[in-house]
């Protein structure tokens, strides 16, 4: 831990576990370290990163004003999977915020992240520790898959318990707005700040400055094209397996991401099924989602077919959101199948 903290303070890049996903840390007030961070990830400079600190007291120097909602939100959700967008102070380099006058701040709960932040004693800029546009890493092995040779160190804290990135809440506009769904749900947030709204996801990539580039489509993607089937369970599984058989008959290797209880037949040597949890268990599904993307990429499938999972609130919504962004195509499957001749 001492070596990792020293590395960070001296401008190095240290990947570390958080309860959501692994982050790639760099000294947030050191422009040279930040330049290395963006280059290691292949991340474009217009995508701002989250600053991680150990405690609420560490936030004051990073912000120009403290919105009144911060204290009650912090008391309820920090340390934990919530990121707040706040007005930035002059201390925060514009590299961190991609030129924005706002800064994203999070206090992670993972004991290794907490220990590292305390030992380093500096704010730590940490995007997810994946190559740009790849799925976020939920294990140390995923970090090495993408970044071995490009970073100084990774701290292995086992598998991330949440599995999808933090909820991002913007407190700098007229209305508190959720910019990214995560484990802290809209209703959780509204129990503390009643007027929170969900931001409209921007589904088309373009070159104009982004309120939150996490809202772009085509994020978090596996290498293979991903087709998402949404609708009633039976209709979804029928259509998905019909398409799987079609692709296999054309000589393709097909990966399927399904729920534990889904019936998927017939099996085939060219079909690889990854079951990521019981349909109704959003906690289990979120935890295994990105890992399933990477598993199927590692096998080398040509195509990944995924059934949609119930959205609900909180993690279910986060899973739906990540799947829609990862999808190259979304196939709506109506509850009632058209009659076939
Ligand atoms: O769970 C997480 O949040 C993980 C762990 C490592 O903490 N981090 C993470 O970082 O997901 P990253 O860089 O992959 O995602 C940061 C998100 C992006 O969607 C980015 O656009 C948004 O936060 N963001 C950062 N600064 C922002 C700002 N000033 N205004 C609006 N959105 C911002
Ligand atoms: Mg990321």
Coordinates of C-alpha atoms and ligand atoms in Angstrom, one line a residue:
X1 CA 0.0 0.0 0.0
X2 CA 2.8 2.4 0.9
X3 CA 4.5 1.6 -2.5
X4 CA 1.2 2.2 -4.4
X5 CA 0.6 5.5 -2.6
X6 CA 4.2 6.7 -3.3
X7 CA 3.8 5.7 -6.9
X8 CA 0.6 7.8 -7.2
X9 CA 2.1 10.8 -5.3
X10 CA 5.1 10.7 -7.7
X11 CA 2.9 10.8 -10.8
X12 CA 2.5 7.1 -11.5
X13 CA -0.5 5.1 -12.6
X14 CA -2.0 2.7 -10.1
X15 CA -5.1 0.6 -10.8
X16 CA -7.2 -0.3 -7.7
X17 CA -10.4 -2.0 -6.8
X18 CA -13.5 -0.1 -5.9
X19 CA -16.9 -1.6 -5.0
X20 CA -18.2 -0.7 -8.5
X21 CA -15.4 -1.5 -11.0
X22 CA -11.6 -1.1 -11.0
X23 CA -10.3 2.4 -11.4
X24 CA -7.1 3.6 -12.9
X25 CA -5.7 6.2 -10.5
X26 CA -3.5 9.2 -11.1
X27 CA -2.6 12.3 -9.0
X28 CA -5.6 14.5 -9.8
X29 CA -3.6 17.8 -9.4
X30 CA -0.6 16.7 -11.4
X31 CA -0.9 17.6 -15.1
X32 CA 1.9 15.2 -16.2
X33 CA 0.3 12.3 -14.4
X34 CA -3.1 13.2 -16.0
X35 CA -1.6 13.2 -19.5
X36 CA -0.2 9.7 -18.8
X37 CA -3.6 8.6 -17.6
X38 CA -5.4 9.7 -20.7
X39 CA -2.7 8.2 -23.0
X40 CA -2.6 4.8 -21.1
X41 CA -6.4 4.4 -21.6
X42 CA -6.5 5.8 -25.1
X43 CA -9.1 8.1 -23.7
X44 CA -10.0 11.3 -25.7
X45 CA -9.2 14.5 -23.8
X46 CA -12.9 15.6 -24.1
X47 CA -14.0 12.9 -21.6
X48 CA -13.8 14.2 -18.0
X49 CA -12.8 11.8 -15.2
X50 CA -14.0 11.3 -11.6
X51 CA -11.9 12.5 -8.7
X52 CA -11.8 10.1 -5.8
X53 CA -11.2 11.2 -2.2
X54 CA -11.3 9.4 1.2
X55 CA -13.7 11.6 3.1
X56 CA -16.1 14.5 2.7
X57 CA -13.6 16.9 4.3
X58 CA -11.3 16.3 1.3
X59 CA -13.9 17.7 -1.1
X60 CA -13.9 21.3 0.0
X61 CA -10.6 22.3 -1.8
X62 CA -11.9 20.8 -5.1
X63 CA -15.1 22.9 -5.3
X64 CA -15.9 26.6 -5.6
X65 CA -19.3 26.2 -3.7
X66 CA -20.8 23.3 -1.8
X67 CA -24.4 22.8 -2.9
X68 CA -26.7 22.2 0.1
X69 CA -27.7 18.7 -1.1
X70 CA -24.1 17.4 -0.7
X71 CA -24.3 17.0 3.0
X72 CA -27.4 14.8 3.2
X73 CA -26.4 12.8 0.1
X74 CA -23.0 12.2 1.6
X75 CA -24.4 11.2 4.9
X76 CA -26.7 8.6 3.2
X77 CA -24.6 7.3 0.3
X78 CA -20.9 7.9 1.0
X79 CA -18.7 6.0 1.0
X80 CA -20.4 4.2 -1.9
X81 CA -21.4 4.0 -5.6
X82 CA -22.4 7.6 -6.1
X83 CA -20.6 10.3 -8.0
X84 CA -21.6 14.0 -7.6
X85 CA -21.0 16.7 -10.2
X86 CA -20.1 19.9 -8.4
X87 CA -18.8 23.4 -9.3
X88 CA -15.0 23.1 -9.6
X89 CA -12.4 25.2 -7.8
X90 CA -9.3 26.6 -9.5
X91 CA -7.2 23.8 -7.8
X92 CA -8.7 21.2 -10.2
X93 CA -6.8 21.1 -13.5
X94 CA -9.0 21.5 -16.6
X95 CA -7.6 18.2 -17.9
X96 CA -9.5 16.4 -15.2
X97 CA -12.8 18.1 -16.2
X98 CA -12.2 18.2 -20.0
X99 CA -12.5 22.0 -19.8
X100 CA -15.8 22.0 -17.9
X101 CA -16.3 24.3 -14.9
X102 CA -17.6 21.3 -13.0
X103 CA -15.9 18.4 -11.3
X104 CA -17.1 14.8 -10.6
X105 CA -16.3 13.6 -7.1
X106 CA -16.7 10.2 -5.4
X107 CA -15.8 8.6 -2.1
X108 CA -15.5 4.8 -2.8
X109 CA -16.4 2.3 -0.1
X110 CA -13.9 -0.5 -1.0
X111 CA -11.4 -0.9 1.9
X112 CA -8.5 -1.1 -0.6
X113 CA -9.5 2.1 -2.3
X114 CA -10.1 3.8 1.1
X115 CA -6.6 2.7 2.3
X116 CA -4.9 3.8 -0.9
X117 CA -6.6 7.3 -0.8
X118 CA -5.7 7.7 2.8
X119 CA -2.1 6.6 2.3
X120 CA -1.7 8.8 -0.8
X121 CA -3.2 11.9 0.9
X122 CA -4.0 13.5 -2.5
X123 CA -7.1 13.5 -4.7
X124 CA -7.0 10.7 -7.2
X125 CA -8.4 11.0 -10.7
X126 CA -9.7 7.5 -11.7
X127 CA -11.7 6.5 -14.7
X128 CA -12.5 2.8 -15.0
X129 CA -9.3 0.9 -15.7
X130 CA -10.1 -0.3 -19.2
X131 CA -9.0 0.8 -22.6
X132 CA -11.4 3.4 -23.9
X133 CA -14.7 2.0 -25.0
X134 CA -14.0 -1.5 -23.7
X135 CA -16.1 -3.0 -20.9
X136 CA -15.2 -1.7 -17.4
X137 CA -13.0 -4.2 -15.5
X138 CA -14.5 -6.0 -12.5
X139 CA -11.3 -8.1 -11.7
X140 CA -7.6 -7.3 -11.6
X141 CA -7.1 -9.8 -14.5
X142 CA -9.4 -7.6 -16.7
X143 CA -7.2 -4.6 -15.9
X144 CA -4.1 -6.4 -17.1
X145 CA -5.9 -7.7 -20.2
X146 CA -6.3 -4.1 -21.3
X147 CA -3.5 -2.2 -19.7
X148 CA -0.5 -4.5 -18.9
X149 CA 2.7 -2.6 -19.8
X150 CA 0.9 0.7 -19.9
X151 CA 0.5 1.3 -16.1
X152 CA 2.8 1.0 -13.1
X153 CA 0.8 -1.2 -10.7
X154 CA -2.5 -2.9 -10.0
X155 CA -3.8 -3.7 -6.6
X156 CA -5.8 -7.0 -6.6
X157 CA -8.9 -6.7 -4.4
X158 CA -10.9 -9.6 -5.9
X159 CA -14.1 -9.2 -7.8
X160 CA -15.9 -5.9 -7.6
X161 CA -19.2 -6.5 -5.7
X162 CA -21.4 -4.1 -7.7
X163 CA -20.0 -4.7 -11.2
X164 CA -21.3 -1.5 -12.9
X165 CA -20.1 2.0 -12.6
X166 CA -21.4 4.5 -10.0
X167 CA -24.6 6.5 -10.3
X168 CA -23.6 10.0 -11.5
X169 CA -25.8 12.9 -10.2
X170 CA -25.3 16.4 -11.5
X171 CA -25.9 19.1 -8.8
X172 CA -24.7 22.0 -10.9
X173 CA -27.9 22.6 -12.9
X174 CA -31.3 24.1 -12.1
X175 CA -32.6 20.5 -11.2
X176 CA -30.5 17.7 -9.8
X177 CA -30.1 15.3 -12.7
X178 CA -29.0 11.7 -12.9
X179 CA -26.5 11.4 -15.8
X180 CA -25.6 7.7 -15.4
X181 CA -27.6 4.9 -13.7
X182 CA -25.9 2.8 -11.1
X183 CA -26.5 1.0 -7.8
X184 CA -27.9 4.1 -6.1
X185 CA -31.4 4.2 -7.7
X186 CA -33.6 7.2 -8.5
X187 CA -35.9 6.4 -5.7
X188 CA -33.0 6.1 -3.2
X189 CA -31.8 9.6 -4.3
X190 CA -35.4 11.0 -4.1
X191 CA -35.6 9.9 -0.5
X192 CA -32.9 12.4 0.2
X193 CA -33.4 15.0 -2.6
X194 CA -37.0 14.8 -3.8
X195 CA -36.7 16.8 -7.0
X196 CA -34.0 14.5 -8.7
X197 CA -34.8 13.8 -12.3
X198 CA -33.3 11.3 -14.8
X199 CA -31.4 12.9 -17.6
X200 CA -32.4 12.0 -21.2
X201 CA -29.7 9.6 -22.4
X202 CA -28.0 10.9 -25.5
X203 CA -27.9 7.8 -27.8
X204 CA -26.1 9.3 -30.8
X205 CA -22.4 10.0 -30.7
X206 CA -21.3 13.4 -32.1
X207 CA -18.4 15.8 -31.7
X208 CA -20.0 18.5 -29.7
X209 CA -19.0 18.9 -26.0
X210 CA -20.8 16.3 -23.9
X211 CA -22.6 16.9 -20.7
X212 CA -21.5 13.4 -19.7
X213 CA -19.8 11.3 -22.3
X214 CA -20.9 8.2 -20.4
X215 CA -24.2 9.0 -22.0
X216 CA -22.8 8.2 -25.5
X217 CA -24.0 5.1 -27.2
X218 CA -21.3 2.5 -28.1
X219 CA -19.6 2.5 -24.7
X220 CA -18.7 -0.5 -22.6
X221 CA -18.6 -2.7 -25.7
X222 CA -17.3 -6.2 -26.3
X223 CA -15.3 -6.6 -29.5
X224 CA -17.9 -8.8 -31.1
X225 CA -21.1 -7.1 -32.4
X226 CA -23.8 -7.4 -29.7
X227 CA -27.5 -7.8 -30.4
X228 CA -29.9 -7.1 -27.6
X229 CA -33.4 -8.7 -27.6
X230 CA -36.1 -6.8 -25.6
X231 CA -39.6 -7.7 -24.9
X232 CA -41.5 -10.7 -23.4
X233 CA -39.4 -13.5 -22.2
X234 CA -40.8 -16.2 -24.4
X235 CA -40.7 -14.0 -27.5
X236 CA -37.2 -12.9 -26.7
X237 CA -35.8 -16.4 -26.3
X238 CA -37.6 -17.7 -29.4
X239 CA -36.2 -14.9 -31.6
X240 CA -32.7 -15.0 -30.0
X241 CA -32.4 -18.8 -30.5
X242 CA -33.8 -18.6 -34.1
X243 CA -31.1 -16.0 -34.9
X244 CA -28.4 -18.0 -33.1
X245 CA -29.3 -21.1 -35.2
X246 CA -29.3 -18.9 -38.4
X247 CA -25.8 -17.5 -37.6
X248 CA -24.4 -20.9 -36.7
X249 CA -25.7 -22.4 -40.0
X250 CA -23.8 -19.6 -41.8
X251 CA -20.6 -20.8 -40.0
X252 CA -20.5 -18.2 -37.2
X253 CA -19.5 -18.8 -33.6
X254 CA -22.2 -17.4 -31.4
X255 CA -22.1 -16.3 -27.8
X256 CA -25.4 -15.9 -25.8
X257 CA -25.8 -14.1 -22.5
X258 CA -28.8 -15.5 -20.6
X259 CA -30.5 -15.9 -17.3
X260 CA -29.9 -19.0 -15.2
X261 CA -33.4 -20.3 -15.8
X262 CA -33.6 -19.7 -19.6
X263 CA -34.3 -22.8 -21.7
X264 CA -31.9 -22.6 -24.7
X265 CA -32.1 -25.5 -27.1
X266 CA -30.8 -27.1 -29.1
X267 CA -27.2 -26.7 -28.0
X268 CA -24.4 -26.6 -30.6
X269 CA -20.6 -26.8 -30.5
X270 CA -20.6 -23.3 -32.0
X271 CA -22.8 -21.9 -29.3
X272 CA -21.3 -20.6 -26.1
X273 CA -23.8 -19.7 -23.4
X274 CA -22.9 -17.5 -20.4
X275 CA -25.6 -17.4 -17.7
X276 CA -25.2 -14.4 -15.4
X277 CA -27.9 -14.9 -12.7
X278 CA -31.5 -15.4 -12.0
X279 CA -33.7 -13.2 -14.2
X280 CA -35.1 -11.2 -11.3
X281 CA -31.8 -10.8 -9.5
X282 CA -30.4 -7.5 -10.7
X283 CA -27.6 -7.5 -8.2
X284 CA -26.2 -10.9 -9.5
X285 CA -26.7 -9.8 -13.1
X286 CA -24.9 -6.4 -12.7
X287 CA -22.0 -8.1 -11.0
X288 CA -21.4 -10.6 -13.9
X289 CA -22.4 -8.5 -17.0
X290 CA -19.0 -6.9 -18.0
X291 CA -17.2 -10.1 -17.1
X292 CA -19.5 -12.0 -19.5
X293 CA -18.6 -9.6 -22.3
X294 CA -15.0 -10.2 -21.7
X295 CA -15.4 -14.0 -21.4
X296 CA -17.1 -14.2 -24.8
X297 CA -14.5 -11.9 -26.4
X298 CA -11.8 -14.2 -25.0
X299 CA -13.5 -17.2 -26.6
X300 CA -13.5 -15.3 -29.9
X301 CA -17.2 -15.5 -30.8
X302 CA -18.3 -13.7 -33.9
X303 CA -21.5 -12.4 -32.5
X304 CA -23.0 -11.9 -29.0
X305 CA -26.8 -12.3 -28.5
X306 CA -28.2 -11.0 -25.2
X307 CA -31.6 -11.2 -23.8
X308 CA -32.9 -8.1 -22.0
X309 CA -33.3 -8.2 -18.3
X310 CA -36.1 -6.6 -16.2
X311 CA -35.2 -2.9 -15.7
X312 CA -37.0 -1.9 -12.5
X313 CA -35.2 0.7 -10.6
X314 CA -31.5 1.0 -9.6
X315 CA -29.2 -1.8 -10.8
X316 CA -31.8 -3.3 -13.2
X317 CA -31.9 0.1 -14.9
X318 CA -28.1 0.3 -14.9
X319 CA -27.9 -3.1 -16.6
X320 CA -30.5 -2.1 -19.3
X321 CA -28.5 1.1 -19.9
X322 CA -25.1 -0.6 -20.2
X323 CA -26.6 -3.3 -22.5
X324 CA -28.3 -0.7 -24.8
X325 CA -25.0 1.2 -25.1
X326 CA -23.1 -1.9 -25.8
X327 CA -25.6 -3.0 -28.5
X328 CA -24.9 -2.6 -32.2
X329 CA -28.6 -3.5 -32.7
X330 CA -31.7 -3.7 -30.5
X331 CA -34.4 -6.2 -31.6
X332 CA -37.8 -5.5 -30.1
X333 CA -39.7 -8.7 -29.5
X334 CA -43.5 -8.1 -29.1
X335 CA -45.3 -10.2 -26.5
X336 CA -47.5 -11.8 -29.1
X337 CA -45.6 -13.5 -31.9
X338 CA -46.9 -12.8 -35.4
X339 CA -48.7 -16.0 -36.7
X340 CA -46.4 -18.1 -38.9
X341 CA -47.6 -20.2 -41.8
Ligands
LIG1 O1 -17.8 3.6 -10.5 C1 -17.2 4.5 -11.1 O2 -17.7 5.7 -11.2 C2 -15.8 4.2 -11.6 C3 -14.9 3.9 -10.4 C4 -13.5 3.7 -10.8 O3 -15.0 5.0 -9.5 N1 -15.3 5.2 -12.4 C5 -15.8 5.5 -13.7 O4 -15.1 6.5 -14.3 O5 -16.7 4.9 -14.2 P1 -15.3 6.8 -15.9 O6 -14.3 7.8 -16.2 O7 -15.2 5.6 -16.6 O8 -16.7 7.5 -15.9 C6 -16.9 8.8 -15.5 C7 -18.2 9.3 -15.9 C8 -18.3 9.5 -17.4 O9 -19.6 9.2 -17.8 C9 -18.0 11.0 -17.5 O10 -18.5 11.6 -18.6 C10 -18.7 11.5 -16.2 O11 -18.5 10.5 -15.2 N2 -18.2 12.8 -15.8 C11 -16.9 13.0 -15.2 N3 -16.8 14.4 -15.0 C12 -17.9 14.9 -15.3 C13 -18.4 16.3 -15.3 N4 -17.7 17.3 -14.8 N5 -19.6 16.5 -15.8 C14 -20.4 15.5 -16.2 N6 -20.0 14.2 -16.3 C15 -18.8 14.0 -15.8
LIG2 MG1 -15.4 4.1 -18.1

